[in-house]
Amino acid sequence: MANYNTSLVPVDRIESSILLLRDQKVILDHDLAMLYGVETKMLVRAVKRNLDRFPDDFMFQLSSEEIARLRCQFGTSNVRLGRGGRRYAPYAFTEEGVAMLSSVLHSPRAVAVNVEIMRAFVRLRRMLASNAELACKLDALEQKYDSQFKVVFDAIRELMTPVSKPRREMGFHTLRGDSP
């Protein structure tokens, strides 16, 4: 059994590299290259030599609008998109694309990092599933208990409203019928 604490790359580094683009969880080529310890152009070159292994649902190139949104999301820095001077839009790799990279990159580090990335994707999927379950349970409880506690809430509101007593008149009063 592998020990998760002795991974090559910190888990939080991998998880922070996973983005949501086009309703898919992806990792950009620049982040993958950093994780694998290779230059981005070398990773892209290896992928292009094996394009038949990377259909559109495994990898896609970012549009200029997506690049602009990412830059806005991460501030004015190009840190997430690589250093300045890129001549092409970054590639985004889906979970399947990352898995396919292990067949293209053969170094022992690439294989080990790939295992850690796949574990991060699985953890993220489990976390999202448990949050969705929790949200459904909370909605069900709200619907169930809103009707049951309506009587209680109404009673509390009734207790909170002040009771109106008839006000006593102020000032000097004369007795009726007693006139001087």
CSV table of N, CA and C in Angstrom, one decimal:
chain,number,residue,atom,x,y,z
A,1,MET,N,0.9,-1.2,0.0
A,1,MET,CA,0.0,0.0,0.0
A,1,MET,C,0.9,1.2,0.0
A,2,ALA,N,0.6,2.2,-0.9
A,2,ALA,CA,1.4,3.4,-1.0
A,2,ALA,C,1.1,4.3,0.1
A,3,ASN,N,2.1,5.1,0.5
A,3,ASN,CA,1.9,6.1,1.6
A,3,ASN,C,1.6,7.4,0.9
A,4,TYR,N,0.5,8.0,1.1
A,4,TYR,CA,0.1,9.3,0.5
A,4,TYR,C,0.9,10.4,1.0
A,5,ASN,N,1.5,10.3,2.2
A,5,ASN,CA,2.3,11.4,2.7
A,5,ASN,C,3.6,11.6,2.1
A,6,THR,N,4.1,10.7,1.3
A,6,THR,CA,5.5,10.8,0.8
A,6,THR,C,5.4,10.9,-0.8
A,7,SER,N,4.5,11.8,-1.2
A,7,SER,CA,4.3,12.0,-2.7
A,7,SER,C,5.4,12.9,-3.2
A,8,LEU,N,5.7,12.9,-4.4
A,8,LEU,CA,6.7,13.7,-5.1
A,8,LEU,C,6.2,15.2,-5.1
A,9,VAL,N,4.9,15.4,-5.2
A,9,VAL,CA,4.4,16.7,-5.4
A,9,VAL,C,3.3,16.9,-4.2
A,10,PRO,N,3.3,18.0,-3.5
A,10,PRO,CA,2.3,18.3,-2.5
A,10,PRO,C,0.9,18.2,-3.1
A,11,VAL,N,0.0,17.5,-2.4
A,11,VAL,CA,-1.3,17.3,-2.8
A,11,VAL,C,-2.0,18.7,-3.1
A,12,ASP,N,-1.8,19.7,-2.2
A,12,ASP,CA,-2.4,21.0,-2.4
A,12,ASP,C,-2.0,21.6,-3.7
A,13,ARG,N,-0.7,21.4,-4.1
A,13,ARG,CA,-0.2,22.0,-5.3
A,13,ARG,C,-1.0,21.4,-6.5
A,14,ILE,N,-1.2,20.1,-6.5
A,14,ILE,CA,-2.0,19.4,-7.6
A,14,ILE,C,-3.4,19.9,-7.6
A,15,GLU,N,-4.0,19.9,-6.4
A,15,GLU,CA,-5.4,20.3,-6.3
A,15,GLU,C,-5.6,21.8,-6.7
A,16,SER,N,-4.7,22.6,-6.4
A,16,SER,CA,-4.8,24.0,-6.8
A,16,SER,C,-4.6,24.2,-8.3
A,17,SER,N,-4.0,23.3,-9.0
A,17,SER,CA,-3.9,23.3,-10.4
A,17,SER,C,-5.1,22.9,-11.2
A,18,ILE,N,-6.0,22.2,-10.6
A,18,ILE,CA,-7.2,21.8,-11.2
A,18,ILE,C,-8.2,22.9,-11.4
A,19,LEU,N,-8.6,23.2,-12.6
A,19,LEU,CA,-9.5,24.3,-12.9
A,19,LEU,C,-10.8,23.8,-13.5
A,20,LEU,N,-11.8,24.6,-13.5
A,20,LEU,CA,-13.1,24.2,-14.2
A,20,LEU,C,-13.2,25.0,-15.4
A,21,LEU,N,-13.1,24.4,-16.6
A,21,LEU,CA,-13.3,25.1,-17.9
A,21,LEU,C,-14.2,24.2,-18.7
A,22,ARG,N,-15.1,24.9,-19.4
A,22,ARG,CA,-16.1,24.2,-20.3
A,22,ARG,C,-16.8,23.1,-19.5
A,23,ASP,N,-17.1,23.3,-18.3
A,23,ASP,CA,-17.8,22.3,-17.4
A,23,ASP,C,-17.0,21.1,-17.2
A,24,GLN,N,-15.7,21.2,-17.3
A,24,GLN,CA,-14.8,20.0,-17.1
A,24,GLN,C,-13.7,20.4,-16.2
A,25,LYS,N,-13.2,19.5,-15.4
A,25,LYS,CA,-12.1,19.7,-14.5
A,25,LYS,C,-10.8,19.4,-15.4
A,26,VAL,N,-9.9,20.4,-15.4
A,26,VAL,CA,-8.8,20.3,-16.3
A,26,VAL,C,-7.5,20.9,-15.6
A,27,ILE,N,-6.4,20.5,-16.1
A,27,ILE,CA,-5.1,21.1,-15.7
A,27,ILE,C,-4.4,21.6,-17.0
A,28,LEU,N,-3.9,22.9,-16.9
A,28,LEU,CA,-3.2,23.5,-18.0
A,28,LEU,C,-1.9,22.9,-18.3
A,29,ASP,N,-1.4,23.0,-19.5
A,29,ASP,CA,-0.1,22.4,-19.9
A,29,ASP,C,1.0,22.9,-19.1
A,30,HIS,N,1.0,24.2,-18.8
A,30,HIS,CA,2.1,24.8,-18.0
A,30,HIS,C,2.2,24.2,-16.6
A,31,ASP,N,1.0,24.0,-15.9
A,31,ASP,CA,1.0,23.4,-14.6
A,31,ASP,C,1.4,22.0,-14.7
A,32,LEU,N,1.0,21.2,-15.7
A,32,LEU,CA,1.4,19.8,-15.8
A,32,LEU,C,3.0,19.8,-16.0
A,33,ALA,N,3.5,20.6,-16.8
A,33,ALA,CA,4.9,20.6,-17.1
A,33,ALA,C,5.7,20.9,-15.8
A,34,MET,N,5.2,21.8,-15.0
A,34,MET,CA,5.9,22.1,-13.7
A,34,MET,C,5.8,20.9,-12.8
A,35,LEU,N,4.6,20.2,-12.7
A,35,LEU,CA,4.5,19.0,-11.9
A,35,LEU,C,5.4,17.9,-12.4
A,36,TYR,N,5.5,17.7,-13.7
A,36,TYR,CA,6.4,16.7,-14.2
A,36,TYR,C,7.8,17.0,-14.2
A,37,GLY,N,8.1,18.3,-14.0
A,37,GLY,CA,9.5,18.7,-14.0
A,37,GLY,C,10.1,18.8,-15.4
A,38,VAL,N,9.3,19.2,-16.4
A,38,VAL,CA,9.8,19.4,-17.8
A,38,VAL,C,9.4,20.8,-18.3
A,39,GLU,N,9.9,21.2,-19.4
A,39,GLU,CA,9.5,22.5,-20.0
A,39,GLU,C,8.2,22.3,-20.7
A,40,THR,N,7.4,23.3,-20.7
A,40,THR,CA,6.0,23.2,-21.3
A,40,THR,C,6.1,22.9,-22.8
A,41,LYS,N,7.1,23.4,-23.5
A,41,LYS,CA,7.2,23.1,-24.9
A,41,LYS,C,7.6,21.7,-25.1
A,42,MET,N,8.3,21.0,-24.2
A,42,MET,CA,8.6,19.6,-24.3
A,42,MET,C,7.4,18.7,-24.1
A,43,LEU,N,6.6,19.1,-23.2
A,43,LEU,CA,5.3,18.4,-22.9
A,43,LEU,C,4.4,18.5,-24.1
A,44,VAL,N,4.2,19.7,-24.7
A,44,VAL,CA,3.4,19.9,-25.8
A,44,VAL,C,3.9,19.2,-27.1
A,45,ARG,N,5.2,19.2,-27.2
A,45,ARG,CA,5.9,18.5,-28.3
A,45,ARG,C,5.6,17.0,-28.3
A,46,ALA,N,5.7,16.4,-27.1
A,46,ALA,CA,5.4,15.0,-26.9
A,46,ALA,C,3.9,14.7,-27.2
A,47,VAL,N,3.1,15.6,-26.8
A,47,VAL,CA,1.6,15.4,-27.1
A,47,VAL,C,1.4,15.5,-28.6
A,48,LYS,N,2.0,16.5,-29.2
A,48,LYS,CA,1.7,16.6,-30.7
A,48,LYS,C,2.3,15.5,-31.5
A,49,ARG,N,3.3,14.8,-31.0
A,49,ARG,CA,3.8,13.6,-31.7
A,49,ARG,C,2.9,12.5,-31.6
A,50,ASN,N,1.9,12.6,-30.6
A,50,ASN,CA,1.0,11.5,-30.4
A,50,ASN,C,-0.5,12.0,-30.4
A,51,LEU,N,-0.8,12.9,-31.3
A,51,LEU,CA,-2.1,13.6,-31.3
A,51,LEU,C,-3.3,12.6,-31.3
A,52,ASP,N,-3.1,11.4,-32.0
A,52,ASP,CA,-4.2,10.5,-32.1
A,52,ASP,C,-4.6,9.9,-30.7
A,53,ARG,N,-3.8,10.1,-29.7
A,53,ARG,CA,-4.1,9.6,-28.3
A,53,ARG,C,-4.9,10.7,-27.5
A,54,PHE,N,-5.0,11.9,-28.1
A,54,PHE,CA,-5.6,13.0,-27.4
A,54,PHE,C,-6.8,13.6,-28.1
A,55,PRO,N,-7.9,12.9,-28.1
A,55,PRO,CA,-9.1,13.5,-28.8
A,55,PRO,C,-9.6,14.7,-28.0
A,56,ASP,N,-10.6,15.4,-28.6
A,56,ASP,CA,-11.1,16.7,-28.0
A,56,ASP,C,-11.6,16.5,-26.6
A,57,ASP,N,-12.1,15.4,-26.2
A,57,ASP,CA,-12.5,15.2,-24.8
A,57,ASP,C,-11.4,14.9,-23.8
A,58,PHE,N,-10.2,14.7,-24.3
A,58,PHE,CA,-9.0,14.5,-23.5
A,58,PHE,C,-8.2,15.8,-23.4
A,59,MET,N,-8.2,16.6,-24.4
A,59,MET,CA,-7.4,17.8,-24.4
A,59,MET,C,-8.0,18.9,-25.4
A,60,PHE,N,-7.9,20.1,-25.0
A,60,PHE,CA,-8.4,21.2,-25.9
A,60,PHE,C,-7.5,22.4,-25.7
A,61,GLN,N,-7.5,23.3,-26.7
A,61,GLN,CA,-6.7,24.5,-26.6
A,61,GLN,C,-7.7,25.6,-26.2
A,62,LEU,N,-7.2,26.5,-25.3
A,62,LEU,CA,-8.1,27.6,-24.7
A,62,LEU,C,-8.3,28.6,-25.8
A,63,SER,N,-9.5,29.2,-25.7
A,63,SER,CA,-9.9,30.3,-26.6
A,63,SER,C,-9.3,31.6,-26.0
A,64,SER,N,-9.3,32.6,-26.8
A,64,SER,CA,-8.8,33.9,-26.3
A,64,SER,C,-9.7,34.4,-25.2
A,65,GLU,N,-11.0,34.2,-25.2
A,65,GLU,CA,-11.9,34.6,-24.1
A,65,GLU,C,-11.6,33.8,-22.8
A,66,GLU,N,-11.3,32.5,-23.0
A,66,GLU,CA,-11.0,31.8,-21.8
A,66,GLU,C,-9.7,32.2,-21.1
A,67,ILE,N,-8.7,32.6,-22.0
A,67,ILE,CA,-7.4,33.1,-21.5
A,67,ILE,C,-7.7,34.4,-20.8
A,68,ALA,N,-8.5,35.3,-21.3
A,68,ALA,CA,-8.8,36.6,-20.7
A,68,ALA,C,-9.5,36.4,-19.4
A,69,ARG,N,-10.4,35.4,-19.3
A,69,ARG,CA,-11.1,35.2,-18.0
A,69,ARG,C,-10.2,34.6,-17.0
A,70,LEU,N,-9.3,33.7,-17.4
A,70,LEU,CA,-8.3,33.2,-16.4
A,70,LEU,C,-7.4,34.3,-15.9
A,71,ARG,N,-7.0,35.1,-16.8
A,71,ARG,CA,-6.1,36.2,-16.4
A,71,ARG,C,-6.8,37.1,-15.4
A,72,CYS,N,-8.1,37.4,-15.6
A,72,CYS,CA,-8.8,38.2,-14.7
A,72,CYS,C,-9.0,37.5,-13.4
A,73,GLN,N,-9.3,36.2,-13.4
A,73,GLN,CA,-9.5,35.4,-12.2
A,73,GLN,C,-8.3,35.3,-11.3
A,74,PHE,N,-7.1,35.3,-11.9
A,74,PHE,CA,-5.9,35.2,-11.2
A,74,PHE,C,-5.1,36.5,-11.1
A,75,GLY,N,-5.8,37.6,-11.4
A,75,GLY,CA,-5.1,38.9,-11.4
A,75,GLY,C,-4.4,39.2,-12.6
A,76,THR,N,-3.6,40.2,-12.6
A,76,THR,CA,-2.9,40.7,-13.8
A,76,THR,C,-1.7,39.8,-14.1
A,77,SER,N,-1.3,39.0,-13.2
A,77,SER,CA,-0.1,38.1,-13.4
A,77,SER,C,-0.4,37.0,-14.4
A,78,ASN,N,0.6,36.6,-15.1
A,78,ASN,CA,0.5,35.5,-16.1
A,78,ASN,C,1.0,34.2,-15.4
A,79,VAL,N,1.1,34.2,-14.1
A,79,VAL,CA,1.7,33.0,-13.5
A,79,VAL,C,1.0,31.7,-13.9
A,80,ARG,N,-0.3,31.7,-13.9
A,80,ARG,CA,-1.0,30.5,-14.2
A,80,ARG,C,-1.0,30.1,-15.7
A,81,LEU,N,-0.7,31.1,-16.5
A,81,LEU,CA,-0.7,30.8,-17.9
A,81,LEU,C,0.7,30.7,-18.5
A,82,GLY,N,1.7,30.6,-17.6
A,82,GLY,CA,3.1,30.5,-18.0
A,82,GLY,C,3.6,31.9,-18.1
A,83,ARG,N,4.9,32.0,-18.3
A,83,ARG,CA,5.5,33.3,-18.4
A,83,ARG,C,5.2,33.9,-19.7
A,84,GLY,N,5.3,35.2,-19.8
A,84,GLY,CA,4.9,35.9,-21.0
A,84,GLY,C,5.6,35.4,-22.3
A,85,GLY,N,5.1,35.7,-23.4
A,85,GLY,CA,5.8,35.3,-24.7
A,85,GLY,C,5.3,34.0,-25.3
A,86,ARG,N,4.3,33.5,-24.8
A,86,ARG,CA,3.7,32.2,-25.4
A,86,ARG,C,3.2,32.6,-26.8
A,87,ARG,N,3.5,31.8,-27.8
A,87,ARG,CA,3.1,32.0,-29.1
A,87,ARG,C,1.8,31.3,-29.4
A,88,TYR,N,1.3,30.5,-28.5
A,88,TYR,CA,0.1,29.7,-28.8
A,88,TYR,C,-0.7,29.7,-27.5
A,89,ALA,N,-2.0,29.5,-27.6
A,89,ALA,CA,-2.9,29.4,-26.4
A,89,ALA,C,-2.5,28.1,-25.7
A,90,PRO,N,-2.7,28.1,-24.4
A,90,PRO,CA,-2.4,26.9,-23.6
A,90,PRO,C,-3.4,25.8,-23.9
A,91,TYR,N,-2.9,24.6,-23.6
A,91,TYR,CA,-3.7,23.4,-23.7
A,91,TYR,C,-4.2,23.0,-22.4
A,92,ALA,N,-5.5,22.6,-22.3
A,92,ALA,CA,-6.1,22.1,-21.1
A,92,ALA,C,-6.3,20.6,-21.2
A,93,PHE,N,-5.9,19.9,-20.2
A,93,PHE,CA,-6.0,18.4,-20.2
A,93,PHE,C,-7.1,18.0,-19.2
A,94,THR,N,-8.0,17.2,-19.7
A,94,THR,CA,-9.0,16.6,-18.8
A,94,THR,C,-8.4,15.5,-18.0
A,95,GLU,N,-9.2,14.9,-17.1
A,95,GLU,CA,-8.7,13.8,-16.3
A,95,GLU,C,-8.2,12.6,-17.2
A,96,GLU,N,-9.0,12.4,-18.3
A,96,GLU,CA,-8.6,11.3,-19.2
A,96,GLU,C,-7.3,11.7,-20.0
A,97,GLY,N,-7.2,13.0,-20.3
A,97,GLY,CA,-6.0,13.4,-21.0
A,97,GLY,C,-4.7,13.3,-20.1
A,98,VAL,N,-4.9,13.6,-18.8
A,98,VAL,CA,-3.8,13.5,-17.9
A,98,VAL,C,-3.4,12.0,-17.8
A,99,ALA,N,-4.4,11.1,-17.8
A,99,ALA,CA,-4.1,9.7,-17.7
A,99,ALA,C,-3.3,9.2,-19.0
A,100,MET,N,-3.7,9.8,-20.1
A,100,MET,CA,-3.1,9.4,-21.4
A,100,MET,C,-1.6,9.9,-21.4
A,101,LEU,N,-1.3,11.0,-20.7
A,101,LEU,CA,0.0,11.5,-20.7
A,101,LEU,C,1.0,10.5,-20.2
A,102,SER,N,0.6,9.6,-19.3
A,102,SER,CA,1.5,8.6,-18.8
A,102,SER,C,2.0,7.7,-19.9
A,103,SER,N,1.2,7.5,-21.0
A,103,SER,CA,1.7,6.7,-22.1
A,103,SER,C,2.6,7.5,-23.0
A,104,VAL,N,2.7,8.8,-22.9
A,104,VAL,CA,3.5,9.6,-23.8
A,104,VAL,C,4.8,10.0,-23.1
A,105,LEU,N,4.7,10.3,-21.8
A,105,LEU,CA,5.9,10.7,-21.0
A,105,LEU,C,6.3,9.5,-20.2
A,106,HIS,N,7.6,9.1,-20.4
A,106,HIS,CA,8.0,7.8,-19.9
A,106,HIS,C,8.9,7.9,-18.7
A,107,SER,N,9.2,9.0,-18.2
A,107,SER,CA,10.2,9.1,-17.1
A,107,SER,C,9.5,8.6,-15.8
A,108,PRO,N,10.3,8.1,-14.9
A,108,PRO,CA,9.8,7.6,-13.6
A,108,PRO,C,9.1,8.7,-12.9
A,109,ARG,N,9.6,9.9,-12.9
A,109,ARG,CA,8.9,11.0,-12.2
A,109,ARG,C,7.5,11.3,-12.8
A,110,ALA,N,7.4,11.2,-14.2
A,110,ALA,CA,6.2,11.5,-14.8
A,110,ALA,C,5.1,10.4,-14.4
A,111,VAL,N,5.5,9.2,-14.3
A,111,VAL,CA,4.6,8.1,-13.9
A,111,VAL,C,4.2,8.3,-12.5
A,112,ALA,N,5.1,8.6,-11.6
A,112,ALA,CA,4.8,8.9,-10.1
A,112,ALA,C,3.9,10.1,-10.0
A,113,VAL,N,4.2,11.2,-10.7
A,113,VAL,CA,3.3,12.4,-10.6
A,113,VAL,C,1.9,12.1,-11.1
A,114,ASN,N,1.9,11.3,-12.2
A,114,ASN,CA,0.6,11.0,-12.8
A,114,ASN,C,-0.3,10.3,-11.8
A,115,VAL,N,0.3,9.4,-11.1
A,115,VAL,CA,-0.5,8.6,-10.1
A,115,VAL,C,-1.1,9.6,-9.0
A,116,GLU,N,-0.3,10.6,-8.6
A,116,GLU,CA,-0.7,11.6,-7.6
A,116,GLU,C,-1.8,12.5,-8.2
A,117,ILE,N,-1.7,12.8,-9.5
A,117,ILE,CA,-2.7,13.7,-10.1
A,117,ILE,C,-4.0,12.9,-10.2
A,118,MET,N,-4.0,11.7,-10.6
A,118,MET,CA,-5.2,10.9,-10.7
A,118,MET,C,-5.8,10.7,-9.3
A,119,ARG,N,-5.1,10.6,-8.3
A,119,ARG,CA,-5.7,10.5,-6.9
A,119,ARG,C,-6.3,11.8,-6.6
A,120,ALA,N,-5.7,13.0,-7.0
A,120,ALA,CA,-6.3,14.3,-6.7
A,120,ALA,C,-7.6,14.4,-7.4
A,121,PHE,N,-7.7,14.0,-8.7
A,121,PHE,CA,-9.0,14.1,-9.4
A,121,PHE,C,-10.0,13.2,-8.7
A,122,VAL,N,-9.7,12.0,-8.2
A,122,VAL,CA,-10.6,11.2,-7.5
A,122,VAL,C,-11.1,11.8,-6.2
A,123,ARG,N,-10.2,12.4,-5.5
A,123,ARG,CA,-10.6,13.1,-4.2
A,123,ARG,C,-11.5,14.2,-4.5
A,124,LEU,N,-11.2,15.0,-5.5
A,124,LEU,CA,-12.1,16.1,-5.9
A,124,LEU,C,-13.5,15.6,-6.3
A,125,ARG,N,-13.5,14.6,-7.1
A,125,ARG,CA,-14.8,14.0,-7.5
A,125,ARG,C,-15.6,13.5,-6.3
A,126,ARG,N,-15.0,12.9,-5.3
A,126,ARG,CA,-15.7,12.4,-4.1
A,126,ARG,C,-16.2,13.6,-3.3
A,127,MET,N,-15.3,14.6,-3.2
A,127,MET,CA,-15.7,15.8,-2.4
A,127,MET,C,-16.9,16.5,-3.0
A,128,LEU,N,-16.9,16.7,-4.3
A,128,LEU,CA,-18.1,17.3,-5.0
A,128,LEU,C,-19.3,16.4,-4.9
A,129,ALA,N,-19.2,15.1,-4.9
A,129,ALA,CA,-20.3,14.2,-4.8
A,129,ALA,C,-20.9,14.3,-3.3
A,130,SER,N,-20.0,14.4,-2.3
A,130,SER,CA,-20.5,14.5,-1.0
A,130,SER,C,-21.2,15.8,-0.7
A,131,ASN,N,-20.6,16.9,-1.3
A,131,ASN,CA,-21.3,18.2,-1.2
A,131,ASN,C,-22.7,18.2,-1.8
A,132,ALA,N,-22.8,17.6,-2.9
A,132,ALA,CA,-24.1,17.5,-3.6
A,132,ALA,C,-25.1,16.8,-2.8
A,133,GLU,N,-24.6,15.7,-2.2
A,133,GLU,CA,-25.5,14.9,-1.3
A,133,GLU,C,-26.0,15.7,-0.1
A,134,LEU,N,-25.0,16.4,0.5
A,134,LEU,CA,-25.3,17.3,1.7
A,134,LEU,C,-26.3,18.3,1.3
A,135,ALA,N,-26.2,19.0,0.1
A,135,ALA,CA,-27.1,20.0,-0.3
A,135,ALA,C,-28.5,19.4,-0.5
A,136,CYS,N,-28.6,18.2,-1.1
A,136,CYS,CA,-29.9,17.6,-1.2
A,136,CYS,C,-30.6,17.3,0.1
A,137,LYS,N,-29.8,16.7,1.1
A,137,LYS,CA,-30.3,16.4,2.4
A,137,LYS,C,-30.8,17.7,3.1
A,138,LEU,N,-30.0,18.8,3.0
A,138,LEU,CA,-30.4,20.0,3.6
A,138,LEU,C,-31.7,20.6,3.0
A,139,ASP,N,-31.8,20.5,1.7
A,139,ASP,CA,-33.1,21.0,1.1
A,139,ASP,C,-34.3,20.1,1.6
A,140,ALA,N,-34.1,18.8,1.7
A,140,ALA,CA,-35.1,18.0,2.1
A,140,ALA,C,-35.5,18.3,3.6
A,141,LEU,N,-34.5,18.5,4.4
A,141,LEU,CA,-34.8,18.9,5.8
A,141,LEU,C,-35.6,20.2,5.9
A,142,GLU,N,-35.1,21.2,5.1
A,142,GLU,CA,-35.8,22.5,5.1
A,142,GLU,C,-37.3,22.3,4.7
A,143,GLN,N,-37.5,21.6,3.7
A,143,GLN,CA,-38.9,21.4,3.2
A,143,GLN,C,-39.7,20.7,4.3
A,144,LYS,N,-39.1,19.7,4.9
A,144,LYS,CA,-39.8,18.8,5.9
A,144,LYS,C,-40.1,19.7,7.1
A,145,TYR,N,-39.1,20.4,7.6
A,145,TYR,CA,-39.3,21.1,8.9
A,145,TYR,C,-39.9,22.4,8.8
A,146,ASP,N,-39.9,23.0,7.6
A,146,ASP,CA,-40.6,24.3,7.5
A,146,ASP,C,-42.0,24.2,7.8
A,147,SER,N,-42.7,23.2,7.3
A,147,SER,CA,-44.1,23.0,7.5
A,147,SER,C,-44.4,22.6,9.0
A,148,GLN,N,-43.5,21.8,9.6
A,148,GLN,CA,-43.7,21.3,10.9
A,148,GLN,C,-43.5,22.4,11.9
A,149,PHE,N,-42.5,23.3,11.6
A,149,PHE,CA,-42.2,24.4,12.6
A,149,PHE,C,-42.9,25.7,12.3
A,150,LYS,N,-43.8,25.7,11.3
A,150,LYS,CA,-44.6,26.9,11.0
A,150,LYS,C,-45.4,27.3,12.2
A,151,VAL,N,-46.0,26.4,12.9
A,151,VAL,CA,-46.8,26.7,14.1
A,151,VAL,C,-45.9,27.3,15.1
A,152,VAL,N,-44.8,26.7,15.3
A,152,VAL,CA,-43.8,27.2,16.3
A,152,VAL,C,-43.4,28.6,16.0
A,153,PHE,N,-43.0,28.9,14.7
A,153,PHE,CA,-42.6,30.2,14.3
A,153,PHE,C,-43.8,31.2,14.4
A,154,ASP,N,-45.0,30.8,14.1
A,154,ASP,CA,-46.1,31.7,14.3
A,154,ASP,C,-46.3,32.1,15.7
A,155,ALA,N,-46.2,31.1,16.6
A,155,ALA,CA,-46.4,31.3,18.1
A,155,ALA,C,-45.3,32.3,18.6
A,156,ILE,N,-44.1,32.1,18.1
A,156,ILE,CA,-43.0,33.0,18.6
A,156,ILE,C,-43.2,34.4,18.1
A,157,ARG,N,-43.7,34.5,16.8
A,157,ARG,CA,-44.0,35.9,16.3
A,157,ARG,C,-45.1,36.5,17.1
A,158,GLU,N,-46.1,35.7,17.5
A,158,GLU,CA,-47.2,36.3,18.3
A,158,GLU,C,-46.7,36.7,19.6
A,159,LEU,N,-45.8,36.0,20.2
A,159,LEU,CA,-45.3,36.4,21.5
A,159,LEU,C,-44.4,37.6,21.4
A,160,MET,N,-43.8,37.8,20.3
A,160,MET,CA,-42.9,39.0,20.1
A,160,MET,C,-43.7,40.3,19.8
A,161,THR,N,-44.9,40.2,19.3
A,161,THR,CA,-45.7,41.4,19.1
A,161,THR,C,-46.2,41.9,20.4
A,162,PRO,N,-46.1,43.2,20.7
A,162,PRO,CA,-46.5,43.8,22.0
A,162,PRO,C,-48.1,43.8,22.1
A,163,VAL,N,-48.6,43.5,23.3
A,163,VAL,CA,-50.0,43.5,23.5
A,163,VAL,C,-50.4,45.0,23.7
A,164,SER,N,-51.5,45.4,23.0
A,164,SER,CA,-51.9,46.8,23.0
A,164,SER,C,-52.9,46.9,24.2
A,165,LYS,N,-52.6,47.7,25.2
A,165,LYS,CA,-53.5,48.0,26.3
A,165,LYS,C,-54.2,49.3,26.0
A,166,PRO,N,-55.4,49.5,26.5
A,166,PRO,CA,-56.0,50.8,26.3
A,166,PRO,C,-55.2,51.9,27.1
A,167,ARG,N,-55.0,53.0,26.5
A,167,ARG,CA,-54.2,54.0,27.1
A,167,ARG,C,-55.0,54.8,28.1
A,168,ARG,N,-54.4,55.2,29.2
A,168,ARG,CA,-55.1,56.1,30.1
A,168,ARG,C,-55.0,57.5,29.6
A,169,GLU,N,-56.0,58.2,29.8
A,169,GLU,CA,-56.0,59.6,29.4
A,169,GLU,C,-55.1,60.4,30.4
A,170,MET,N,-54.4,61.4,29.9
A,170,MET,CA,-53.6,62.2,30.7
A,170,MET,C,-54.2,63.5,31.0
A,171,GLY,N,-53.8,64.1,32.1
A,171,GLY,CA,-54.3,65.5,32.4
A,171,GLY,C,-55.4,65.5,33.5
A,172,PHE,N,-56.0,66.7,33.7
A,172,PHE,CA,-56.9,66.9,34.8
A,172,PHE,C,-58.3,66.4,34.3
A,173,HIS,N,-59.0,65.6,35.1
A,173,HIS,CA,-60.3,65.1,34.7
A,173,HIS,C,-61.3,65.6,35.7
A,174,THR,N,-62.4,65.9,35.2
A,174,THR,CA,-63.5,66.3,36.1
A,174,THR,C,-64.5,65.2,36.2
A,175,LEU,N,-65.2,65.1,37.3
A,175,LEU,CA,-66.3,64.1,37.4
A,175,LEU,C,-67.5,64.6,36.6
A,176,ARG,N,-68.1,63.8,35.9
A,176,ARG,CA,-69.2,64.2,35.1
A,176,ARG,C,-70.4,64.3,36.1
A,177,GLY,N,-71.2,65.2,35.8
A,177,GLY,CA,-72.4,65.4,36.7
A,177,GLY,C,-72.0,66.3,37.9
A,178,ASP,N,-70.8,66.5,38.2
A,178,ASP,CA,-70.4,67.3,39.3
A,178,ASP,C,-70.0,68.6,38.8
A,179,SER,N,-70.8,69.5,38.5
A,179,SER,CA,-70.4,70.8,38.0
A,179,SER,C,-70.6,71.8,39.1
A,180,PRO,N,-69.8,72.8,39.2
A,180,PRO,CA,-69.9,73.8,40.3
A,180,PRO,C,-71.1,74.8,40.1
